[in-house]
Amino acid sequence: MAEGAQAVSVAGGLAYVRSEPAAALPPPFASTGLIGWCRANLFGTPLNAVLTVLTLLLLAWAVPPLVRFLLIDAAWSGADRQACLASAAHPDPGACWAFVRDNLAYFTYGSYPIDGRWRVDAFFVLLAFGIAWMLWIDAPWRGIGALYFFGVFPIVSFFLLYGLPPLGLAIVDTSRWGGMLVTLVVAVVGIVTSMPLGILLALGRRSRMPAVKMLSVIFIEFVRGVPLITVLFMASVMLPLFLPPDFSPDKLIRALVGVSLFSSAYMAEVVRAGLQAIPKGQWEASGALGLGYWQALRFVVLPQALRVTIPNIVNSYVALFKDTTLVFFVGIFDFLKTIETARANPVWSTPVTSASGYAFAALVYWVCCFSMSRYATGVERRLAVGDRR
Amino acid sequence: MVWIHSLAHVLIGEPASTSPEQALGARAGMSVAELKPDQIAPSRAGGEVAVEIHGLYKWFGEFNVLRDVSLTVRRGERIVICGPSGSGKSTVLRCINGLEPFQRGEVVVDGISLGNDLKRIAEVRREVGMVFQQFNLFPHLTVLENCTLAPLQVRKMPKAQAEEVALRLLKRVRIPEQAGKYPGQLSGGQQQRVAIARALCMNPKLMMFDEPTSALDPEMVKEVLDTMVQLALDGMTMLVVTHEMGFARQVADRVVFMDAGQIVEINTPDEFFNHPQHERTKLFLSQILK
């Protein structure tokens, strides 16, 4: 028994009345601080200790060669393949970053005409501006921001990128668009359209109206049942067969529609999971207060449903972002396809060119997806205030 | 006017338009009920009818959950509904504000007859506040936002005014200092008082309580009951489903006892607790007041 607290024995030792409160003591040594943390987390059990040692060995084996290849032995500049070939000075050549530097413009713009690339840059700036406005939760005038991002920005971007001859912007056919430009266009269009479509489909699937419910279920199950690549092939190869020859929508637009519909089916299931997690009492309380269906949805149910599904929504977005690479199978030059094309160029043909190109692609995709994931974590933490139950 | 009409029903009998089965069901109900609601003079005779339920029947699938329920609530009246679980007490409340549809009978709230017309249901819900057993606060909104949401969106009240009203009512339930917190940070009793304030913010003509203290720790029951007593003293028309017999004795004008989907007995608290008429009531009271 701790000092200070003395038990008073009453009635033969069975009853007990505390006479003084027990003092709070500091925690025992080596349960806090760095040593405590290591003991608890790295060497807590024998198995834990073995795993820790194995992991350290694995890192020691894998990391130094990777650092050598990517950084120490890498060729950072040069005009052609000579910079990246093995030589007396560099018997063991590392990554050929000179190749990436030389082709960076191609990776960014594809075959977009060189004198019009400022238009793509302007698009990037407008996009970054819109995204920042939307993602910054405390930003001023978010209503105007939304109007800009979902209304003004798409229209301006379309004319900026595609062209508007009366304003001196020459038409640039989408077949010349490429690189990061196409990847971002496909990803942003997919992400932005899949959310509202997904919500509508999820509501449709839970609807009490049989026709609405059946159509939603058929759409969702059909689209989820086929691979994205099939949807894209159907959009690009089969669709023109059914449409009159003089009415053939643009190839990129067909791919955009395919990606959007595909991702909205997945989003619908994610949102539906969230809707099901909301207790019926929330609908009832909203109804009892006089809120209508759409009001209850907008102010009570969706904010909660979307919050619990943030991890799944981001999961879908990350998957969608990487799935955009599939458009290259229908002849659209996205970011990965431009790397694919550039690495086949004999000017840069070396044993390390492909590895360098793919490493760069991996890095770019990872940075994009990881930022999405980090942002979502931040939002989740911020919104978690009300979850302390 | 409506109550004269309903009184006429009692004196003359079933209206001619009633279908044979309905009349049969009504007679079956009569055999159970010793007293018809309209035969008792309300202790605070406001005269005006707030809620009129007449010959209400409801089925959940094959199960006949409400049978020939008739009840008239006058303005300013406090009615406590009690009975064993599954007797249909909550379902009656939920039929009054359209949370549950019913298949036969009539429910008239504040002169608005409730059918399947969504517009009318919305009209009724604006006038009827409801407090649930599980509070059903909106966990993603602060206490103040919980209170102002419906006035802002349904009544289209200006924000400053809605907040002023909400703060006044939070003061009335004695938790103004919690306005900025989220429901999850409050105790059960505090949450239920917020739920009461939230319903009051719509300035309802009738407040319904569906077992408001059943999900609370014993220590917190009193604070919620005190709030409800205060509300009763202020003259609110109240319809309360509860097992708190002390509350019924203290506050109710009439106690309604339900069993198996029917109203078995309606009486003043004095008569109900001291001289229960129906055998089922006696059994129920002997079990809960041991």
XYZ file of C-alpha atoms in Angstrom:
679
model
C 0.000 0.000 0.000
C 1.286 3.451 -0.883
C 2.555 5.604 1.944
C 0.110 8.202 3.149
C -2.935 6.010 2.719
C -3.525 3.996 5.810
C -6.357 1.586 6.018
C -8.395 1.684 9.150
C -9.534 -1.766 9.994
C -13.121 -1.992 11.104
C -15.186 -4.955 12.161
C -12.636 -7.722 12.039
C -10.802 -6.695 8.837
C -13.660 -7.170 6.352
C -14.834 -3.588 6.131
C -12.545 -0.778 5.039
C -12.683 2.985 5.275
C -10.035 5.141 3.649
C -8.712 7.749 6.066
C -6.445 9.721 3.705
C -6.512 10.028 -0.097
C -3.817 8.068 -1.975
C -1.174 10.346 -3.490
C -0.573 10.248 -7.254
C 2.971 8.918 -7.913
C 5.224 9.560 -10.936
C 5.385 6.582 -13.350
C 8.199 4.057 -12.748
C 11.556 4.662 -14.502
C 11.927 3.327 -18.078
C 8.254 3.393 -18.914
C 8.487 6.879 -20.418
C 10.952 8.640 -22.712
C 13.034 7.117 -25.496
C 14.095 4.032 -23.561
C 10.554 3.346 -22.481
C 9.285 3.803 -26.027
C 11.895 1.390 -27.465
C 11.151 -1.174 -24.811
C 7.442 -0.967 -25.383
C 7.420 -0.786 -29.163
C 10.576 -2.446 -30.512
C 11.581 -5.070 -27.961
C 8.346 -5.717 -26.128
C 8.342 -9.472 -26.755
C 10.974 -11.901 -28.126
C 9.133 -12.033 -31.468
C 9.031 -8.257 -31.523
C 12.772 -8.077 -30.907
C 13.498 -10.574 -33.712
C 11.292 -8.612 -36.124
C 13.035 -5.368 -35.175
C 16.467 -6.846 -35.882
C 15.299 -8.385 -39.181
C 13.800 -5.103 -40.313
C 17.013 -3.245 -39.535
C 19.015 -5.842 -41.536
C 16.608 -5.532 -44.479
C 16.960 -1.755 -44.475
C 20.762 -2.017 -44.271
C 20.690 -4.343 -47.276
C 18.266 -2.363 -49.451
C 18.742 1.313 -48.727
C 22.445 1.973 -49.502
C 22.356 0.539 -53.089
C 19.135 2.446 -53.742
C 20.692 5.685 -52.539
C 23.792 4.987 -54.652
C 21.715 4.359 -57.796
C 19.240 7.192 -57.359
C 21.527 9.888 -55.985
C 25.268 9.229 -55.679
C 25.981 7.550 -59.040
C 23.216 9.353 -60.920
C 23.936 11.482 -63.991
C 22.199 14.813 -63.442
C 22.988 16.589 -66.690
C 23.924 15.886 -70.281
C 22.610 16.261 -73.800
C 22.351 12.639 -74.904
C 23.004 9.009 -73.952
C 26.772 9.595 -73.508
C 26.097 11.178 -70.112
C 24.548 7.998 -68.772
C 26.757 5.282 -70.252
C 29.411 3.406 -68.259
C 32.839 5.030 -68.571
C 36.215 4.892 -66.888
C 35.081 7.626 -64.492
C 31.721 5.934 -63.900
C 32.142 2.171 -64.178
C 28.770 1.603 -62.541
C 26.300 4.207 -63.880
C 23.355 5.253 -61.716
C 20.016 6.778 -62.665
C 19.941 8.853 -65.832
C 18.231 12.025 -64.572
C 19.637 13.875 -67.558
C 17.131 11.914 -69.681
C 14.283 13.017 -67.443
C 15.450 16.632 -67.495
C 15.771 16.624 -71.253
C 12.234 15.232 -71.685
C 10.519 17.105 -68.855
C 8.646 19.383 -71.246
C 7.409 16.380 -73.210
C 6.299 14.638 -69.996
C 4.388 17.775 -69.054
C 2.757 18.873 -72.307
C 2.938 15.864 -74.648
C 2.845 17.057 -78.250
C 1.054 20.299 -77.393
C 2.434 22.973 -79.789
C 5.445 24.663 -78.254
C 4.223 28.206 -78.879
C 0.919 27.371 -77.141
C 2.350 25.817 -74.014
C 1.746 28.975 -72.014
C -1.922 28.016 -72.303
C -1.211 24.753 -70.509
C 0.795 26.615 -67.880
C -2.126 28.989 -67.407
C -4.395 25.972 -66.986
C -2.074 24.547 -64.328
C -2.138 27.852 -62.455
C -5.946 28.114 -62.639
C -6.243 24.499 -61.490
C -3.832 24.949 -58.586
C -5.686 28.124 -57.567
C -9.061 26.358 -57.644
C -7.846 23.280 -55.800
C -6.168 25.366 -53.111
C -9.353 27.404 -52.638
C -11.432 24.248 -52.322
C -9.061 22.323 -50.086
C -8.324 25.154 -47.671
C -11.216 24.696 -45.294
C -11.037 28.136 -43.691
C -10.624 29.960 -47.004
C -12.754 33.083 -47.429
C -15.729 33.046 -49.826
C -15.715 29.314 -50.358
C -19.084 29.622 -52.075
C -17.526 31.784 -54.778
C -14.597 29.361 -54.819
C -16.946 26.486 -55.538
C -18.666 28.507 -58.254
C -15.257 29.199 -59.760
C -14.011 25.624 -59.512
C -17.136 23.844 -60.711
C -18.534 26.489 -63.047
C -16.071 29.026 -64.411
C -12.879 27.001 -64.337
C -14.028 24.040 -66.521
C -15.388 26.351 -69.239
C -12.364 28.646 -69.241
C -10.037 25.640 -69.249
C -11.825 24.052 -72.156
C -11.451 27.105 -74.381
C -7.957 27.770 -73.094
C -6.720 24.288 -73.922
C -8.844 23.424 -76.931
C -8.822 26.888 -78.464
C -11.109 29.799 -79.264
C -10.215 31.244 -82.690
C -12.102 34.573 -82.242
C -9.825 35.352 -79.291
C -6.733 34.278 -81.146
C -6.414 30.910 -79.443
C -5.749 28.417 -82.231
C -7.532 25.062 -82.058
C -5.308 22.347 -80.594
C -6.782 18.929 -81.258
C -6.939 16.706 -78.182
C -4.821 14.108 -79.985
C -1.911 16.508 -79.445
C -2.561 16.859 -75.727
C -0.352 14.685 -73.610
C 1.768 14.084 -70.547
C 0.859 15.447 -67.129
C -1.748 17.671 -68.784
C -3.843 14.686 -69.855
C -3.268 12.806 -66.613
C -4.491 15.796 -64.611
C -7.460 16.436 -66.898
C -8.592 12.816 -66.674
C -8.006 12.594 -62.917
C -9.666 15.905 -62.028
C -12.673 15.301 -64.267
C -13.018 11.778 -62.853
C -12.684 12.909 -59.241
C -14.989 15.905 -59.556
C -17.791 14.169 -61.466
C -17.686 10.849 -59.626
C -18.652 12.414 -56.281
C -22.048 13.922 -57.196
C -22.854 11.036 -59.542
C -21.840 8.555 -56.873
C -24.015 10.266 -54.251
C -27.011 10.241 -56.599
C -26.461 6.576 -57.456
C -26.094 5.657 -53.778
C -29.326 7.492 -52.934
C -30.977 5.823 -55.917
C -29.913 2.436 -54.690
C -31.460 3.136 -51.277
C -34.559 4.703 -52.783
C -38.011 3.335 -52.044
C -39.026 3.938 -55.654
C -38.550 0.592 -57.415
C -37.683 1.997 -60.855
C -35.027 4.375 -59.506
C -33.627 1.659 -57.297
C -33.480 -0.922 -60.080
C -31.800 1.429 -62.570
C -29.178 2.386 -59.981
C -28.477 -1.209 -59.039
C -28.192 -2.282 -62.681
C -25.815 0.562 -63.504
C -23.622 0.050 -60.446
C -23.424 -3.719 -60.745
C -22.818 -3.634 -64.487
C -20.032 -1.070 -64.340
C -18.413 -2.680 -61.303
C -18.538 -6.030 -63.022
C -16.313 -5.055 -65.950
C -12.688 -3.890 -65.910
C -11.980 -0.205 -66.562
C -9.991 -1.160 -69.632
C -13.139 -2.764 -71.079
C -15.136 0.387 -70.420
C -12.426 2.416 -72.163
C -12.270 0.072 -75.153
C -16.034 0.173 -75.442
C -15.987 3.946 -75.285
C -13.241 4.344 -77.850
C -13.769 1.424 -80.243
C -17.361 0.242 -79.987
C -19.178 3.519 -79.393
C -18.301 4.970 -82.841
C -19.821 1.858 -84.437
C -23.206 2.690 -82.933
C -23.126 6.419 -83.621
C -23.645 8.080 -86.992
C -20.281 8.575 -88.733
C -20.486 12.384 -88.817
C -21.212 12.496 -85.101
C -18.172 11.100 -83.402
C -17.308 12.621 -80.063
C -13.693 13.337 -79.370
C -11.549 10.415 -78.242
C -10.432 12.122 -75.042
C -14.005 13.070 -74.177
C -15.108 9.472 -74.666
C -12.352 8.340 -72.324
C -13.345 11.027 -69.796
C -16.948 9.845 -69.830
C -15.801 6.248 -69.422
C -13.554 7.053 -66.464
C -16.224 9.209 -64.810
C -18.974 6.614 -65.085
C -16.617 3.894 -63.916
C -15.453 5.768 -60.847
C -18.961 6.968 -59.996
C -20.118 3.361 -59.676
C -17.370 2.712 -57.137
C -18.057 5.995 -55.380
C -21.731 5.040 -55.119
C -20.855 1.974 -53.086
C -18.503 3.949 -50.861
C -21.168 6.584 -50.199
C -23.804 3.922 -49.634
C -21.651 2.392 -46.911
C -21.489 5.818 -45.282
C -25.245 6.361 -45.553
C -25.876 3.010 -43.929
C -23.620 3.920 -41.025
C -25.887 6.838 -40.082
C -28.477 5.777 -37.497
C -32.116 6.026 -38.509
C -32.621 8.355 -35.560
C -30.749 11.105 -37.405
C -33.306 11.010 -40.237
C -36.140 10.882 -37.722
C -34.833 13.779 -35.648
C -34.388 15.838 -38.821
C -37.895 14.953 -39.962
C -39.387 15.704 -36.553
C -37.804 19.173 -36.692
C -39.518 19.805 -40.012
C -36.519 19.380 -42.317
C -37.409 17.873 -45.687
C -35.629 14.948 -47.327
C -33.051 17.016 -49.199
C -32.479 19.326 -46.242
C -31.929 16.384 -43.897
C -29.583 14.899 -46.466
C -27.619 18.071 -46.998
C -27.279 19.286 -43.408
C -27.476 16.172 -41.274
C -26.893 12.885 -43.069
C -24.367 13.559 -45.840
C -21.891 15.529 -43.700
C -21.741 12.591 -41.308
C -21.841 9.890 -43.982
C -19.064 11.468 -46.033
C -16.959 11.973 -42.935
C -17.003 8.327 -41.940
C -16.146 7.373 -45.511
C -13.237 9.800 -46.007
C -10.661 6.970 -45.897
C -12.629 5.029 -48.497
C -13.262 8.065 -50.676
C -9.559 8.877 -50.716
C -8.822 5.234 -51.421
C -11.065 5.462 -54.483
C -9.474 8.714 -55.583
C -5.960 7.339 -55.239
C -6.966 4.254 -57.226
C -8.628 6.458 -59.836
C -5.565 8.663 -60.144
C -3.398 5.652 -60.897
C -6.030 4.080 -63.139
C -5.822 7.096 -65.427
C -2.719 5.414 -66.853
C -5.044 2.911 -68.540
C -6.137 5.543 -71.059
C -2.876 4.904 -72.848
C -4.327 1.630 -74.128
C -6.816 3.576 -76.197
C -4.122 5.751 -77.692
C -4.175 8.735 -75.361
C -0.763 10.083 -74.397
C -0.969 10.419 -70.649
C 2.043 11.004 -68.393
C 3.122 7.353 -68.286
C 2.710 6.957 -72.026
C 5.011 9.926 -72.701
C 7.676 8.300 -70.523
C 7.085 5.050 -72.376
C 7.585 6.847 -75.701
C 10.607 8.856 -74.628
C 12.518 5.879 -73.247
C 12.327 4.220 -76.681
C 14.081 7.192 -78.267
C 17.558 6.022 -79.488
C 19.096 9.363 -78.475
C 18.726 8.314 -74.863
C 19.083 4.576 -75.266
C 21.156 3.311 -72.309
C 20.814 0.357 -69.915
C 19.542 2.671 -67.163
C 17.113 4.864 -69.148
C 14.028 2.718 -68.578
C 14.725 2.309 -64.875
C 15.197 6.059 -64.524
C 12.004 6.868 -66.409
C 9.947 4.462 -64.354
C 11.536 5.652 -61.112
C 10.555 9.190 -62.055
C 6.991 8.078 -62.896
C 6.754 6.225 -59.580
C 7.991 9.294 -57.723
C 5.463 11.607 -59.405
C 2.512 9.271 -58.820
C 3.619 8.664 -55.258
C 3.892 12.374 -54.479
C 0.393 13.000 -55.879
C -1.253 10.078 -54.104
C 0.598 10.613 -50.838
C -0.445 14.283 -50.758
C -4.061 13.254 -51.248
C -3.747 10.793 -48.413
C -2.064 13.307 -46.079
C -4.635 15.963 -46.838
C -7.431 13.507 -46.096
C -5.811 12.556 -42.796
C -5.682 16.226 -41.870
C -9.339 16.749 -42.734
C -10.321 13.628 -40.826
C -8.506 14.797 -37.720
C -10.064 18.211 -38.001
C -13.572 16.861 -38.433
C -13.107 14.383 -35.605
C -13.944 17.064 -32.996
C -17.562 16.016 -32.806
C -16.738 12.328 -32.608
C -15.663 12.351 -28.989
C -18.486 10.369 -27.548
C -65.481 23.170 -32.691
C -63.719 19.904 -33.351
C -64.215 18.700 -29.817
C -67.944 19.296 -30.029
C -67.849 17.178 -33.125
C -65.950 14.404 -31.376
C -68.237 14.634 -28.377
C -71.107 14.086 -30.751
C -69.395 10.868 -31.873
C -69.438 9.606 -28.352
C -73.048 10.511 -27.759
C -74.426 9.325 -31.051
C -72.052 6.439 -31.581
C -69.947 5.582 -34.616
C -70.431 7.855 -37.590
C -72.490 6.387 -40.414
C -69.574 6.435 -42.801
C -67.615 3.894 -40.746
C -67.079 0.596 -42.537
C -68.351 -2.610 -40.886
C -64.905 -3.939 -39.915
C -63.986 -0.605 -38.453
C -67.104 -0.590 -36.338
C -66.375 -4.146 -35.290
C -62.824 -3.201 -34.318
C -64.149 -0.228 -32.449
C -66.534 -2.374 -30.494
C -63.731 -4.800 -29.684
C -61.779 -1.833 -28.401
C -64.748 -0.676 -26.371
C -64.926 -3.953 -24.560
C -61.385 -3.409 -23.363
C -61.607 0.263 -22.582
C -63.592 1.104 -19.532
C -63.653 4.769 -20.312
C -63.670 6.670 -23.545
C -61.308 9.642 -23.635
C -64.000 12.176 -24.331
C -65.991 11.189 -21.278
C -63.389 12.719 -19.010
C -63.368 16.435 -18.593
C -59.783 17.669 -19.026
C -58.540 19.159 -15.784
C -57.321 22.326 -17.476
C -60.082 22.774 -19.961
C -58.469 24.927 -22.623
C -61.299 23.905 -24.873
C -59.296 24.051 -28.083
C -58.229 20.695 -29.420
C -54.519 20.257 -30.093
C -54.546 16.659 -31.271
C -57.459 14.492 -32.228
C -56.863 10.792 -32.882
C -59.846 8.838 -33.990
C -60.147 5.105 -34.650
C -56.465 4.743 -35.439
C -55.300 1.396 -36.782
C -51.788 0.500 -37.842
C -50.143 -2.675 -39.055
C -46.479 -3.637 -39.268
C -46.804 -6.226 -42.023
C -49.300 -8.751 -40.642
C -49.001 -7.488 -37.095
C -51.781 -5.170 -35.950
C -49.761 -2.840 -33.738
C -52.437 -0.192 -33.079
C -56.123 -0.998 -32.732
C -58.864 1.552 -32.443
C -56.833 4.183 -30.687
C -58.833 7.328 -30.009
C -57.542 10.216 -27.956
C -58.243 13.929 -27.779
C -55.564 16.226 -26.433
C -56.658 19.763 -25.588
C -54.390 22.758 -25.630
C -52.379 23.054 -22.425
C -53.083 19.490 -21.424
C -50.335 17.168 -20.182
C -50.900 13.542 -20.977
C -48.701 10.669 -19.868
C -48.920 7.433 -21.829
C -47.684 4.326 -20.068
C -47.884 0.613 -20.557
C -45.702 -2.453 -21.079
C -43.106 -2.433 -23.853
C -44.489 -3.276 -27.244
C -47.900 -1.904 -26.373
C -47.723 0.728 -29.123
C -47.112 3.828 -26.976
C -44.248 5.160 -29.067
C -46.015 4.238 -32.276
C -48.929 6.488 -31.348
C -46.549 9.422 -30.896
C -44.818 8.617 -34.159
C -48.146 8.562 -35.989
C -48.918 12.043 -34.696
C -45.954 13.644 -36.468
C -45.946 11.362 -39.462
C -42.784 9.414 -38.644
C -44.944 6.309 -39.058
C -47.702 5.987 -41.619
C -51.003 4.495 -40.460
C -53.511 2.520 -42.465
C -56.853 3.485 -41.007
C -58.364 6.169 -38.833
C -57.764 9.847 -38.494
C -55.121 12.009 -36.882
C -55.761 15.741 -36.777
C -53.027 17.953 -35.373
C -53.840 21.605 -34.828
C -56.609 21.384 -37.385
C -54.412 19.704 -40.004
C -55.560 16.230 -40.940
C -52.582 13.948 -41.418
C -52.659 11.751 -44.475
C -49.974 10.644 -46.845
C -49.626 14.159 -48.204
C -45.971 15.080 -47.603
C -46.743 18.787 -47.517
C -49.200 18.355 -44.675
C -46.815 16.148 -42.768
C -44.189 18.888 -43.073
C -46.735 21.434 -41.825
C -47.545 19.289 -38.799
C -43.903 18.633 -37.984
C -43.223 22.331 -37.793
C -45.800 22.610 -34.998
C -44.899 19.449 -33.079
C -41.628 19.075 -31.210
C -40.317 15.611 -30.429
C -37.746 14.350 -27.944
C -36.378 10.849 -28.432
C -35.142 8.203 -26.043
C -31.717 8.220 -27.749
C -31.563 12.063 -27.943
C -30.706 11.902 -31.670
C -28.661 15.079 -31.523
C -26.601 15.823 -34.628
C -23.092 14.825 -33.529
C -21.288 16.859 -36.212
C -22.889 20.136 -35.144
C -22.316 22.141 -31.981
C -25.094 22.443 -29.430
C -25.952 25.895 -30.767
C -25.947 24.676 -34.383
C -28.167 21.759 -33.386
C -30.650 24.279 -32.042
C -30.509 26.758 -34.916
C -30.496 24.334 -37.878
C -34.250 23.891 -38.186
C -35.212 27.540 -37.451
C -32.703 28.641 -40.108
C -33.624 26.092 -42.757
C -37.310 25.479 -42.109
C -38.535 28.760 -40.627
C -36.003 30.794 -42.668
C -35.252 32.806 -39.555
C -32.314 35.270 -39.728
C -29.193 33.807 -38.159
C -28.843 36.382 -35.373
C -32.442 35.869 -34.306
C -32.160 32.059 -34.425
C -29.081 32.176 -32.217
C -30.737 34.538 -29.786
C -33.744 32.229 -29.483
C -31.491 29.182 -29.114
C -29.416 30.794 -26.363
C -32.562 31.852 -24.527
C -33.889 28.294 -24.621
C -30.536 26.785 -23.665
C -30.685 29.090 -20.664
C -34.147 27.805 -19.933
C -32.891 24.203 -19.852
C -29.969 25.554 -17.785
C -27.021 24.736 -20.080
C -26.215 28.011 -21.881
C -22.504 27.496 -21.161
C -22.423 24.370 -23.355
C -23.532 26.159 -26.538
C -20.158 25.846 -28.264
C -19.574 22.197 -27.419
C -20.377 19.124 -29.465
C -23.023 16.674 -28.222
C -20.380 13.978 -27.698
C -18.740 16.153 -25.031
C -21.879 16.344 -22.888
C -23.390 13.946 -20.381
C -26.553 12.065 -21.266
C -28.735 14.338 -19.165
C -27.247 17.431 -20.758
C -27.715 15.945 -24.232
C -31.365 15.272 -23.534
C -31.847 18.825 -22.298
C -30.229 20.085 -25.506
C -32.672 17.893 -27.421
C -35.541 19.553 -25.535
C -34.155 23.013 -26.275
C -33.663 22.066 -29.934
C -37.300 21.047 -30.248
C -38.451 24.199 -28.418
C -36.510 26.395 -30.843
C -39.143 25.661 -33.480
C -41.704 27.192 -31.099
C -43.938 24.115 -31.230
C -47.535 24.065 -30.090
C -47.158 20.507 -28.825
C -44.181 18.674 -27.334
C -43.942 14.904 -27.505
C -41.498 12.927 -25.368
C -40.735 9.319 -26.274
C -39.271 7.716 -23.132
C -36.976 10.706 -22.597
C -35.276 9.316 -19.496
C -35.002 5.631 -20.370
C -31.488 5.884 -21.803
C -30.132 7.956 -18.937
C -28.045 7.076 -15.913
C -30.214 7.242 -12.774
C -28.335 10.318 -11.546
C -29.357 12.269 -14.650
C -33.030 11.399 -14.781
C -33.968 14.121 -12.338
C -32.417 17.009 -14.268
C -34.380 16.038 -17.381
C -37.617 15.521 -15.463
C -37.152 18.894 -13.755
C -36.832 20.521 -17.163
C -40.022 18.822 -18.273
C -41.888 19.865 -15.118
C -40.754 23.443 -15.752
C -42.078 23.173 -19.290
C -45.403 21.884 -17.994
C -45.648 24.772 -15.536
C -45.144 27.153 -18.443
C -48.318 25.758 -19.986
C -46.888 23.643 -22.817
C -49.160 20.991 -24.293
C -47.325 17.744 -23.628
C -47.669 14.134 -24.650
C -45.213 11.995 -22.712
C -44.466 8.308 -23.036
C -42.615 7.370 -19.868
C -42.156 4.838 -17.117
C -41.579 7.611 -14.571
C -44.734 7.216 -12.522
C -43.643 9.971 -10.153
C -43.666 12.377 -13.067
C -47.097 11.145 -14.125
C -48.524 11.736 -10.633
C -46.968 15.162 -10.358
C -47.571 16.623 -13.782
C -50.127 14.693 -15.796
C -53.680 15.867 -16.275
C -54.585 12.433 -17.563
C -52.795 9.124 -17.658
C -53.349 6.837 -20.632
C -52.640 3.143 -20.155
C -52.026 1.089 -23.275
C -51.677 -2.637 -23.754
C -51.466 -4.740 -26.910
C -52.028 -1.774 -29.196
C -55.177 -0.567 -27.459
C -55.997 2.133 -24.983
C -57.130 0.206 -21.931
C -57.796 2.999 -19.505
C -57.630 6.760 -19.353
C -57.983 8.528 -16.065
C -56.777 11.322 -13.861
C -53.538 10.427 -12.051
C -55.364 10.235 -8.710
C -57.943 7.772 -9.976
C -55.459 5.926 -12.138
C -52.992 5.163 -9.367
C -55.409 4.838 -6.458
C -58.461 3.277 -8.059
C -57.469 1.603 -11.308
C -60.562 0.240 -13.024
C -59.385 -2.336 -15.527
C -57.848 -5.652 -14.458
C -54.916 -5.138 -16.842
C -54.188 -1.745 -15.298
C -54.265 -3.199 -11.808
C -51.844 -5.925 -12.840
C -49.504 -3.423 -14.498
C -49.518 -1.090 -11.526
C -49.006 -3.900 -9.066
C -45.930 -4.931 -11.014
C -44.291 -1.542 -11.349
C -45.246 -0.053 -7.979
C -44.154 -2.967 -5.863
